[in-house]
Short mmCIF file of C-alpha atoms in Angstrom, two decimals:
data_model
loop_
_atom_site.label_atom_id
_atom_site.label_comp_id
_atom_site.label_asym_id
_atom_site.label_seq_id
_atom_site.Cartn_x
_atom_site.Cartn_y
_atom_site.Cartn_z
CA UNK A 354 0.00 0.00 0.00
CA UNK A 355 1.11 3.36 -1.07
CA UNK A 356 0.73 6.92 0.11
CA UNK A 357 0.06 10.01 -2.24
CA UNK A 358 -1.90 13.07 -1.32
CA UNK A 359 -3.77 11.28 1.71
CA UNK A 360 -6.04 9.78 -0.96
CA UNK A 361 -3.91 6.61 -2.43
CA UNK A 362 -3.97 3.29 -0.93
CA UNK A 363 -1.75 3.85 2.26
CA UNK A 364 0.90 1.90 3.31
CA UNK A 365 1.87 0.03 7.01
CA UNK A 366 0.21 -2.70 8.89
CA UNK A 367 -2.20 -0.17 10.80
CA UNK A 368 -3.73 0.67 7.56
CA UNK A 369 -4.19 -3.81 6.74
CA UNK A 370 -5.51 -4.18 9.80
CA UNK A 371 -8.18 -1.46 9.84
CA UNK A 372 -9.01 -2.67 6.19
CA UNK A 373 -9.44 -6.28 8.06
CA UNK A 374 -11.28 -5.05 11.01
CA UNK A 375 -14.10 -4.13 8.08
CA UNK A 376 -13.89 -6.77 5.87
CA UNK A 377 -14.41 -9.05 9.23
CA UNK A 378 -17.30 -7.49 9.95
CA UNK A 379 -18.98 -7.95 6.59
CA UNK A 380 -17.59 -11.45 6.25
CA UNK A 381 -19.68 -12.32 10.02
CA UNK A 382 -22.79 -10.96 8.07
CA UNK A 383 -22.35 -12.61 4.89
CA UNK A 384 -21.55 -15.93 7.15
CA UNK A 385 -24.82 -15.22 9.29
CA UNK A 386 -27.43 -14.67 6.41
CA UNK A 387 -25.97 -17.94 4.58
CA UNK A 388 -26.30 -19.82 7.46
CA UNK A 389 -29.91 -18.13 7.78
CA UNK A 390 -30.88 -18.96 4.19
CA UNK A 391 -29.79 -22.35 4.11
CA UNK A 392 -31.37 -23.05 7.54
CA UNK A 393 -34.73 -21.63 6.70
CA UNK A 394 -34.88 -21.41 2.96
CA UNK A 395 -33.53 -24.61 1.86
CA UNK A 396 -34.37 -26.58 5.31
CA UNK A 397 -31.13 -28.09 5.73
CA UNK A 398 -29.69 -29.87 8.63
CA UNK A 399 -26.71 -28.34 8.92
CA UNK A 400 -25.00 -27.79 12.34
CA UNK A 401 -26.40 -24.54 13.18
CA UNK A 402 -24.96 -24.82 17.20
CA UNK A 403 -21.23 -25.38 15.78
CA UNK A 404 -21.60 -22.88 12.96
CA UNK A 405 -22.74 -19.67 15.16
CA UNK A 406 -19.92 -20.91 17.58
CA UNK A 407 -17.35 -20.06 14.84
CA UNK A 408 -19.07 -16.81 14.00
CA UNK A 409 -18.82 -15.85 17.44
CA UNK A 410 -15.43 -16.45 18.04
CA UNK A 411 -14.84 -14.34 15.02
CA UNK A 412 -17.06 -11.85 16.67
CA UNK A 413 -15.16 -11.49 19.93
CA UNK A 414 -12.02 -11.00 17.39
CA UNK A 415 -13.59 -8.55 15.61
CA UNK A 416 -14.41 -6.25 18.80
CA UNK A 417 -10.48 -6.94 20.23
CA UNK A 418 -9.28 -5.76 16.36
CA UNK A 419 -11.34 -2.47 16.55
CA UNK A 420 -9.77 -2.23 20.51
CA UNK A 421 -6.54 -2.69 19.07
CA UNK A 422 -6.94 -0.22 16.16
CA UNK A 423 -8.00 1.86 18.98
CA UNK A 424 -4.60 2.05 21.29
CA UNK A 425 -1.82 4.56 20.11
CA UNK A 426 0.95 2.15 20.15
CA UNK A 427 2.76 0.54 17.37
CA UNK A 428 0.88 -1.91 15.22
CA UNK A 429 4.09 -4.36 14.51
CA UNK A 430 4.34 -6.03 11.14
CA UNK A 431 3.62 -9.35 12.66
CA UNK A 432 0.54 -8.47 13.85
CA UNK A 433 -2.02 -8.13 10.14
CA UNK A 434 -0.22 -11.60 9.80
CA UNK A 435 -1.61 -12.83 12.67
CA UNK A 436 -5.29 -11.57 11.77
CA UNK A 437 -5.40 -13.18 8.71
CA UNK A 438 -4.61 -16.75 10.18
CA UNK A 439 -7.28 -15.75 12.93
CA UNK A 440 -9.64 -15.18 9.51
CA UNK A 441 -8.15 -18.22 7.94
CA UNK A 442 -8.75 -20.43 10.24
CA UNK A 443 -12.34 -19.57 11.18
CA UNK A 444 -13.00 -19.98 7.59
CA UNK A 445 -11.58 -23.28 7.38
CA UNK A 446 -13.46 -24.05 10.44
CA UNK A 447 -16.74 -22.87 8.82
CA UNK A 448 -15.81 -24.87 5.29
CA UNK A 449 -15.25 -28.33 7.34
CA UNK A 450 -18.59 -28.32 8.44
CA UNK A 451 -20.17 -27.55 5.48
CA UNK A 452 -18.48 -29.60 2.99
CA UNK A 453 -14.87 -28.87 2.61
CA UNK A 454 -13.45 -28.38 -0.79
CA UNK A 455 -16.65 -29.12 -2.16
CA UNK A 456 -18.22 -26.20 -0.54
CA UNK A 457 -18.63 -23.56 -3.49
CA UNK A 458 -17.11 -20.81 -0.96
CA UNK A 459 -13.29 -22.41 -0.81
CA UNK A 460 -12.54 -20.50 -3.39
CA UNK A 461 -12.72 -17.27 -0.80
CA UNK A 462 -9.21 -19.04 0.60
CA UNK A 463 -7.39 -17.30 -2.04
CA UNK A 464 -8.48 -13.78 -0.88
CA UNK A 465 -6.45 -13.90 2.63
CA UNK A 466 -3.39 -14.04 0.15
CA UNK A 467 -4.72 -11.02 -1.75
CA UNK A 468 -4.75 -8.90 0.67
CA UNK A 469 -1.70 -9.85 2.61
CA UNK A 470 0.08 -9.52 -1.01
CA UNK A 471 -1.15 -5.97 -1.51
CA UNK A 472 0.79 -4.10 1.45
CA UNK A 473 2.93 -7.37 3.50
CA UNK A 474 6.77 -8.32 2.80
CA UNK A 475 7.08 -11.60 0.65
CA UNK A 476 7.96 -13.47 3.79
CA UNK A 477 4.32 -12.84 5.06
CA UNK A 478 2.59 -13.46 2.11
CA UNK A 479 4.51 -16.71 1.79
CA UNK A 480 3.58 -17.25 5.23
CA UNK A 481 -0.11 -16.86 4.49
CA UNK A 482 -0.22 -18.47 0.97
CA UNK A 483 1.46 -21.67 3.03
CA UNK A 484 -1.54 -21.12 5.24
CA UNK A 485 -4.03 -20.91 3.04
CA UNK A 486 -2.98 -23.94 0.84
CA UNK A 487 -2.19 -26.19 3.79
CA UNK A 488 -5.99 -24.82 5.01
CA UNK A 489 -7.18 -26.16 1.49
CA UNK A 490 -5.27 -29.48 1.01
CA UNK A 491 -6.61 -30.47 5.03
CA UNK A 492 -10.45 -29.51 4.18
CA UNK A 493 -9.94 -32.01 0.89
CA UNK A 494 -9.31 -35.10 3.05
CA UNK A 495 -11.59 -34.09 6.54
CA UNK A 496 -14.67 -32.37 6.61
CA UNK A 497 -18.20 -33.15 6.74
CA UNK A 498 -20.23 -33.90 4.10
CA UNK A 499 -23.27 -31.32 2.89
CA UNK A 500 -26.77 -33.33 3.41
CA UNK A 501 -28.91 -33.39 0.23
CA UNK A 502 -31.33 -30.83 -0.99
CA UNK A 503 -35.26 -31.82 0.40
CA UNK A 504 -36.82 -33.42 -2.42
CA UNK A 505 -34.00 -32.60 -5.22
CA UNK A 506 -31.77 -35.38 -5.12
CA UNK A 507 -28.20 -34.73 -7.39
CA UNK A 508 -29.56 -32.34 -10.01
CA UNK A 509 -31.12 -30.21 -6.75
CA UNK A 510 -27.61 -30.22 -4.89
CA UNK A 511 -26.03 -29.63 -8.41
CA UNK A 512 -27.82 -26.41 -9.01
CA UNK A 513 -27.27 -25.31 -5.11
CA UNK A 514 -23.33 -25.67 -5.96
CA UNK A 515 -23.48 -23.74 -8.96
CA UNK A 516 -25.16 -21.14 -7.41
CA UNK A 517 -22.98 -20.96 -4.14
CA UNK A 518 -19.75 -20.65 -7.12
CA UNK A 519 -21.74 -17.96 -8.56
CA UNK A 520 -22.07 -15.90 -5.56
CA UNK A 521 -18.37 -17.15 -4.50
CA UNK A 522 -17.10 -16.08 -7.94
CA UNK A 523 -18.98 -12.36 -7.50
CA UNK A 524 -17.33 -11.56 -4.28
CA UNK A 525 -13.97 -13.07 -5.06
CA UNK A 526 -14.05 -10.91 -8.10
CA UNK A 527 -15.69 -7.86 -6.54
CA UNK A 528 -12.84 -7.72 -3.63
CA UNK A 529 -9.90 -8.28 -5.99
CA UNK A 530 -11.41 -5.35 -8.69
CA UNK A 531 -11.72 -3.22 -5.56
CA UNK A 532 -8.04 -4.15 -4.31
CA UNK A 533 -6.50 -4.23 -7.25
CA UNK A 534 -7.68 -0.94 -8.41
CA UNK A 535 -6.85 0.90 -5.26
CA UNK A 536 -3.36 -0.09 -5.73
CA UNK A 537 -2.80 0.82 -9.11
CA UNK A 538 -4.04 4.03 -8.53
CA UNK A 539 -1.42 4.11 -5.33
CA UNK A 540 1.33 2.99 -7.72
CA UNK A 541 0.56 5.83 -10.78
CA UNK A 542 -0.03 8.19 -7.72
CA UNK A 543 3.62 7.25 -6.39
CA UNK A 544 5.01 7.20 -10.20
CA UNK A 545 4.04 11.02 -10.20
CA UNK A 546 5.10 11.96 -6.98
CA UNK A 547 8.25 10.19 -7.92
CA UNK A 548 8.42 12.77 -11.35
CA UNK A 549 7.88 15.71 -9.53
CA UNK A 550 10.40 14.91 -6.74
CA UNK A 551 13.14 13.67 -9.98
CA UNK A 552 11.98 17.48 -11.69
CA UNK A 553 12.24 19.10 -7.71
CA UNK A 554 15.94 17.60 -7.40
CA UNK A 555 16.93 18.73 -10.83
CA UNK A 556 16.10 22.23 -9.90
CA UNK A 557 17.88 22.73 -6.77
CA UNK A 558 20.51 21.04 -8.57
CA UNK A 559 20.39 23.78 -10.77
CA UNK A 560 20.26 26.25 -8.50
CA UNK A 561 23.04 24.92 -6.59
CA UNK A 562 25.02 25.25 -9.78
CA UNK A 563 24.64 28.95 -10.02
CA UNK A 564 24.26 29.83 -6.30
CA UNK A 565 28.19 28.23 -6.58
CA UNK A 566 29.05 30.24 -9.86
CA UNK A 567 27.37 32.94 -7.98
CA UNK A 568 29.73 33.13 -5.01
CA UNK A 569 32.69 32.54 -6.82
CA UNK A 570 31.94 35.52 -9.11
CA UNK A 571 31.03 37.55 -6.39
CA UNK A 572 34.42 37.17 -4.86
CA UNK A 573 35.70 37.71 -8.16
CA UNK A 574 33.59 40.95 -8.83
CA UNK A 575 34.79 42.78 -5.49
CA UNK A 576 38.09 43.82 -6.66
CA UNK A 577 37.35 45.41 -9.65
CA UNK A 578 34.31 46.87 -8.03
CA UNK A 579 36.14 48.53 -5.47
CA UNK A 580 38.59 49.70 -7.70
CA UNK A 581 36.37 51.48 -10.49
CA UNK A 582 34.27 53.11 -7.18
CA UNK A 583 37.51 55.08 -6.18
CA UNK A 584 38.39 55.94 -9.70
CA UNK A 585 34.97 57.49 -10.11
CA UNK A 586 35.48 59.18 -6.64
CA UNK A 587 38.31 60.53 -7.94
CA UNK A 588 36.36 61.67 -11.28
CA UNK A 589 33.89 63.38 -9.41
CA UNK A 590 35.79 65.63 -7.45
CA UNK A 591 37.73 66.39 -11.03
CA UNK A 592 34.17 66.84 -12.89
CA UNK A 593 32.41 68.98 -10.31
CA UNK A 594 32.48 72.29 -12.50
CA UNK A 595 30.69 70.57 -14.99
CA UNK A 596 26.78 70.00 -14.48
CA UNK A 597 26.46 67.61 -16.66
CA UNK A 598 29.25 65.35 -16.56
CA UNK A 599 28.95 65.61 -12.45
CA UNK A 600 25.59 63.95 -12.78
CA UNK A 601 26.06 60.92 -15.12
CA UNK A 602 29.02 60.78 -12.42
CA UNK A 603 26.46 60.22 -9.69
CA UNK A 604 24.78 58.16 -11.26
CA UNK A 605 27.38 55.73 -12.07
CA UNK A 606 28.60 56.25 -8.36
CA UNK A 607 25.20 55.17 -7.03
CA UNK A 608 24.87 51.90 -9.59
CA UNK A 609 28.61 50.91 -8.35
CA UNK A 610 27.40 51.12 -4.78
CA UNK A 611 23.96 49.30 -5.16
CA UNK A 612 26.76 46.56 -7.04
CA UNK A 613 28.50 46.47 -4.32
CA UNK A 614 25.50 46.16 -1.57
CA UNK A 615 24.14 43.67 -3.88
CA UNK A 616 27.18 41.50 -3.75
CA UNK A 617 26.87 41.89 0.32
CA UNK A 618 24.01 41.12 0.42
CA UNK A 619 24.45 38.19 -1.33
CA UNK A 620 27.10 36.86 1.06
CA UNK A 621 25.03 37.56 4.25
CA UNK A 622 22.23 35.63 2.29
CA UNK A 623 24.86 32.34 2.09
CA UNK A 624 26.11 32.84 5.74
CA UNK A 625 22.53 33.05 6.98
CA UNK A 626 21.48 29.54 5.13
CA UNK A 627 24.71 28.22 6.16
CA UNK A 628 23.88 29.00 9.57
CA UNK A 629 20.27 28.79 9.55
CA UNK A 630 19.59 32.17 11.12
CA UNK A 631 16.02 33.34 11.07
CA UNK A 632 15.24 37.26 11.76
CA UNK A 633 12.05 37.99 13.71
CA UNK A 634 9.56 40.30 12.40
CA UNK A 635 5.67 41.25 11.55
CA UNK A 636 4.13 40.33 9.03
CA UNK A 637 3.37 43.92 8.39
CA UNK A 638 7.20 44.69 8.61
CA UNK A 639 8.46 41.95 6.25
CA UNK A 640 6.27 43.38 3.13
CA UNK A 641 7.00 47.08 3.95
CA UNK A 642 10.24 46.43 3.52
CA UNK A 643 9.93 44.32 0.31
CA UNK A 644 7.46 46.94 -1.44
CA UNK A 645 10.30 49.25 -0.47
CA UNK A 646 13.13 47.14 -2.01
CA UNK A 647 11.05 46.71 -4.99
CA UNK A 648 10.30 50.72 -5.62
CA UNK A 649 13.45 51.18 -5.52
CA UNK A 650 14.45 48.22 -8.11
CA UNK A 651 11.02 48.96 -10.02
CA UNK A 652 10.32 52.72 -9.44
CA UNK A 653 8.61 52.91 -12.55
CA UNK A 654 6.08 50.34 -11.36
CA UNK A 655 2.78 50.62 -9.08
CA UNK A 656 2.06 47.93 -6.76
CA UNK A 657 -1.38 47.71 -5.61
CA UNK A 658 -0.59 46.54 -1.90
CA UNK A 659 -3.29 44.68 0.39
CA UNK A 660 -2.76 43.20 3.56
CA UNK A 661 -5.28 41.38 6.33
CA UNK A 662 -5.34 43.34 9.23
CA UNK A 663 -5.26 40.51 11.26
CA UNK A 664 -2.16 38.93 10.57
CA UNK A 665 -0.03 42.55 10.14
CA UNK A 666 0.86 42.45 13.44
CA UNK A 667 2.55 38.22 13.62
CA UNK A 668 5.60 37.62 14.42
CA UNK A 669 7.18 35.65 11.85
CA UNK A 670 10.86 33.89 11.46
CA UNK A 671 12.35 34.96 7.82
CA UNK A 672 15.16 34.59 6.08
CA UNK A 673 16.81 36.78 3.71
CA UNK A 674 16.08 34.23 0.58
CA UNK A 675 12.12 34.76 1.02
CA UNK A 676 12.18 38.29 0.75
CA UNK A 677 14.41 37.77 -2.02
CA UNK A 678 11.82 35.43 -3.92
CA UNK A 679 8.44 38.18 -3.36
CA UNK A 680 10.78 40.35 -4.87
CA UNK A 681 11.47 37.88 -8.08
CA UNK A 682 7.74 37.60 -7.98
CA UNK A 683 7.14 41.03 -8.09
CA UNK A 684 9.75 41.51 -10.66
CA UNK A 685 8.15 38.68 -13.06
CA UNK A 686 5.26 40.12 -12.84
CA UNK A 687 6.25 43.50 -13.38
CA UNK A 688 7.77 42.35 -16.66
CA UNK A 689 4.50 40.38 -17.72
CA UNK A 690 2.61 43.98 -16.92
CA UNK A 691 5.38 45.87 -18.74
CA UNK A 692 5.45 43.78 -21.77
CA UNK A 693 1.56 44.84 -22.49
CA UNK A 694 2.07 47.89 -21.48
CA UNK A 695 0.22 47.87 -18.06
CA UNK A 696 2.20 49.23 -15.22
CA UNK A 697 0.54 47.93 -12.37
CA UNK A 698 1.15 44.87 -10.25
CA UNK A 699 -0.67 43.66 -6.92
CA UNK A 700 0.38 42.00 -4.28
CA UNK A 701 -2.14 40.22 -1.93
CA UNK A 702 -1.24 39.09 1.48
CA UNK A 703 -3.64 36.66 3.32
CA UNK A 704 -4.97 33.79 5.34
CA UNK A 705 -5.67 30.60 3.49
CA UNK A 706 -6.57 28.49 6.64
CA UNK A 707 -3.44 27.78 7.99
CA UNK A 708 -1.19 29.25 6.03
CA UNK A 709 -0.01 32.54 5.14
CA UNK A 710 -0.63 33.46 1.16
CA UNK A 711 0.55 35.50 -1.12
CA UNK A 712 -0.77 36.83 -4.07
CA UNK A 713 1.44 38.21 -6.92
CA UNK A 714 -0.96 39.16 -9.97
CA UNK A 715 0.26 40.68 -12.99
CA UNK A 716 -1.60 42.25 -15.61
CA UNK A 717 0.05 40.90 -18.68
CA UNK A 718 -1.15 38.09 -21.24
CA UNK A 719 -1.12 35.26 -19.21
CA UNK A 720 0.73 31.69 -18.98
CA UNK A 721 0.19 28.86 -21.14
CA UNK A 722 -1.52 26.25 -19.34
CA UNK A 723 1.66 23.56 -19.61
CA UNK A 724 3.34 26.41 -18.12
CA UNK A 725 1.00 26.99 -15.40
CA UNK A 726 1.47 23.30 -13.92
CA UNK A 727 5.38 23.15 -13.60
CA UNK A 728 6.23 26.83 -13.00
CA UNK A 729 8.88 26.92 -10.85
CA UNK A 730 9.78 23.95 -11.35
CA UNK A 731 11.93 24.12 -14.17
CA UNK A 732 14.40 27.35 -15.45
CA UNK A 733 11.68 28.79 -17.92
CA UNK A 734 10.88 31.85 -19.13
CA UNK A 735 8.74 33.72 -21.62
CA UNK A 736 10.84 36.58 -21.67
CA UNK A 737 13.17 37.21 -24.15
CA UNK A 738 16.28 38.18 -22.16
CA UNK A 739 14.87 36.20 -18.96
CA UNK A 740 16.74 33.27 -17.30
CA UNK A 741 14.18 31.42 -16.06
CA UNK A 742 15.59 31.73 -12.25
CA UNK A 743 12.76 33.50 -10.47
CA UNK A 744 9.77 31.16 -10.18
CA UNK A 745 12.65 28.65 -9.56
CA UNK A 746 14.29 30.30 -6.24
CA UNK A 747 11.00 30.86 -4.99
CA UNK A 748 9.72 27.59 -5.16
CA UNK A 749 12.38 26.28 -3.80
CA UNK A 750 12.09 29.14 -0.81
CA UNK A 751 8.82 27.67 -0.44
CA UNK A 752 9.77 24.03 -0.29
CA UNK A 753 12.29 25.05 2.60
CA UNK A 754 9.31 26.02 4.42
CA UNK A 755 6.98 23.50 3.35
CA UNK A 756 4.87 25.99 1.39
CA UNK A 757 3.58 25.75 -2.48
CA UNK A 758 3.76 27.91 -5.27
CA UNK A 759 1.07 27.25 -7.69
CA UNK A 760 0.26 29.83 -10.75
CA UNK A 761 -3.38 30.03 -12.38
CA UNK A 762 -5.31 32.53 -14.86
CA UNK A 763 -6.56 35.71 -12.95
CA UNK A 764 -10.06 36.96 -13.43
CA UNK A 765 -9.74 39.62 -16.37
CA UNK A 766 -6.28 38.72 -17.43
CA UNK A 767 -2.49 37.58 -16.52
CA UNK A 768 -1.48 35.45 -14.07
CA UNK A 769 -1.89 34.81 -10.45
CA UNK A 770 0.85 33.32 -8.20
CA UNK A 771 0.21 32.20 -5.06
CA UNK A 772 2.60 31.44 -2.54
CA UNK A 773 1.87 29.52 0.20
CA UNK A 774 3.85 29.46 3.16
CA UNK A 775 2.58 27.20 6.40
CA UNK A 776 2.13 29.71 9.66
CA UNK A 777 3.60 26.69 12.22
CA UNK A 778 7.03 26.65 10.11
CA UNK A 779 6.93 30.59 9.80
CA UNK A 780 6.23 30.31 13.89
CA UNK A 781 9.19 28.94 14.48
CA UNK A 782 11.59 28.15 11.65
CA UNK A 783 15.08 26.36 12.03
CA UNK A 784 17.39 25.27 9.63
CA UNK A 785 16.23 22.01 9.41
CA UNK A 786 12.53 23.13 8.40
#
């Protein structure tokens, strides 16, 4: 048994034996109404006294299953092993007084095996395929023999048999269609959990790659950066008579500076990750100061900012790389805007029950739909000079936290982005989260 989403076929033996518990209970009520049927229907002497005994005893297991399903402790792998031989057995019981092998229900022997095959080690199935055959083989040499139908003679006990495989046949094949299709729907759920994980590791393998170039060009980059911001000290104090020239001066001054803040920045980003540290703020606090950071990257640009009162004033962990990855979002989306000439972006923040969302709308054309189910998850872009990195960082920001990032059409155009981030990680985030 396999786990995907909290709706595939789960795995462990707590999940068998539950799934046992149930079928138990129908099997004691399919058991009781035969017995009932044949009793008063066909008026045969079959021995009720013995009969109810068995149904009883799998009764009183029944009620200690539920009891057991009940306690918090371990359920140890033994155990579902164990509750099919109690099953097994019973049945076997039940068969040897009504016939044996030549009871139309011994084909039901095969569906202990089934079940134990569906989520149990091959040890334990062999175990319970041993159990079950041995259980067959015994009830072809002892059992006792089925009385003949009132009045009917062979052709009367004939047609009874067929009918008993009939019914035998429709619940052997009803259980193993139900089975069988829960775990194939388990295993294509795992095969696509496996392909997103496989496109998830090729992505931060990616990033990795460039955070790596990143550094080493950074260290690179400082020399030269330092040098050409004294030269143009130097050229501004030589240029000050002249208007003009003093102000493209400035200007260069002021991009070699936000160069070289950038490149700090981007060390105290690695030292924080490689550390783990967390700063403490409001929720308020943390998108002030990104709608600041991106004004002053995107001055040109008007963000439409909304935020729910009651989470302004939470105290959240944070660490540099998520403000990092709003502003990516706002930047994408700012582009998308841009590129149909709209200059307005929004930015949403909100509760979506317990986590924290973000919404990053743009105003532009849209994404393609292909697009719109693996964004972030691969270096694409729809921009011509684009790299592809910014749905990429964030969605990996949000995996540190546990969060999503999921994109969809916005009512009246463009694209929605949603970020979600889960409050009890932002609460208290370590390292390890």
């Amino acid at each position: 048994m396999l786990q995907h989403a909290g709706k595939s076929w789960p795995h462990g033996p707590r999940q068998l034996v539950r799934s046992l518990a149930w079928l138990r209970l129908c099997a004691i009520a399919g058991q009781s109404l035969t017995i009932a049927f044949v009793t008063w229907v066909l008026d045969l002497p079959i021995p009720v006294g013995s009969l109810c005994a068995g149904i009883a005893m799998l009764a009183v297991f029944s009620v200690l299953a539920f009891w057991r399903l009940r306690q918090r402790t371990r359920i140890a792998a033994w155990e579902p092993v164990a509750h099919i031989a109690v099953d097994t057995l019973v049945l076997g019981y039940l068969l040897y007084l009504t016939g044996g092998a030549s009871n139309p229900f011994i084909s039901l022997l095969v569906m202990p095996i089934t079940l134990a095959a569906t989520a149990l080690p091959l040890r334990s199935v062999s175990i319970v395929a041993v159990l079950s055959v041995g259980t067959y083989f015994f009830l072809m040499h002892h059992s006792q023999a089925l009385p003949q139908v009132s009045g009917e003679g062979a052709s009367g006990l004939f047609n009874l048999h067929l009918t008993g495989m009939a019914i035998s046949f429709a619940i052997t094949a009803g259980m193993l269609g139900f089975f069988i299709a829960r775990l194939a729907r388990a295993l294509r759920a795992q095969q696509a959990e496996a392909e997103h994980e496989r496109e998830r590791a090729l992505r931060d393998q990616g990033i990795l790659a460039i955070a790596t170039q990143a550094a080493s060009t950074a260290h690179e980059l400082n020399t030269p950066l330092s040098t050409m911001r004294t030269l143009l000290g130097e050229l501004a104090r030589e240029s000050a008579q002249q208007e003009t020239l003093a102000a493209d001066v400035e200007l260069l001054i002021s991009q070699a500076d936000r160069c070289r803040d950038i490149l700090r920045q981007l060390v105290k980003v690695g030292s924080n990750q490689l550390s783990g540290v967390a700063e403490r703020l409001s929720v308020a606090r943390l998108f002030d100061s990104t709608r600041d950071s991106f004004a002053l990257l995107r001055p040109e640009v008007e963000v439409e900012f909304s935020l729910d009162p009651d989470l302004a004033q939470r105290s959240i962990e944070v660490v540099p790389a998520l403000q990092h990855a709003l502003v990516n979002l706002l930047n994408n989306a700012a582009d998308a805007s841009r590129a149909c000439g709209n200059t307005r972006v929004e930015l949403v923040v909100g509760r979506d029950r317990e986590s924290l969302a973000i919404d990053v709308r743009d105003h532009g054309k849209g994404m393609r739909e292909a697009d719109l189910s693996s964004a972030g998850m691969r270096f694409q872009t729809t921009k011509q000079h684009g790299l592809g990195l910014g749905l990429a960082l964030a969605n990996a920001t949000a995996d540190r936290y546990g969060g999503s990032l999921v994109a969809y059409p916005a009512t009246g155009g463009g694209t929605r982005l949603r970020l979600l981030l889960p409050l009890k990680t932002l609460d208290n985030f370590t390292h390890e989260s």
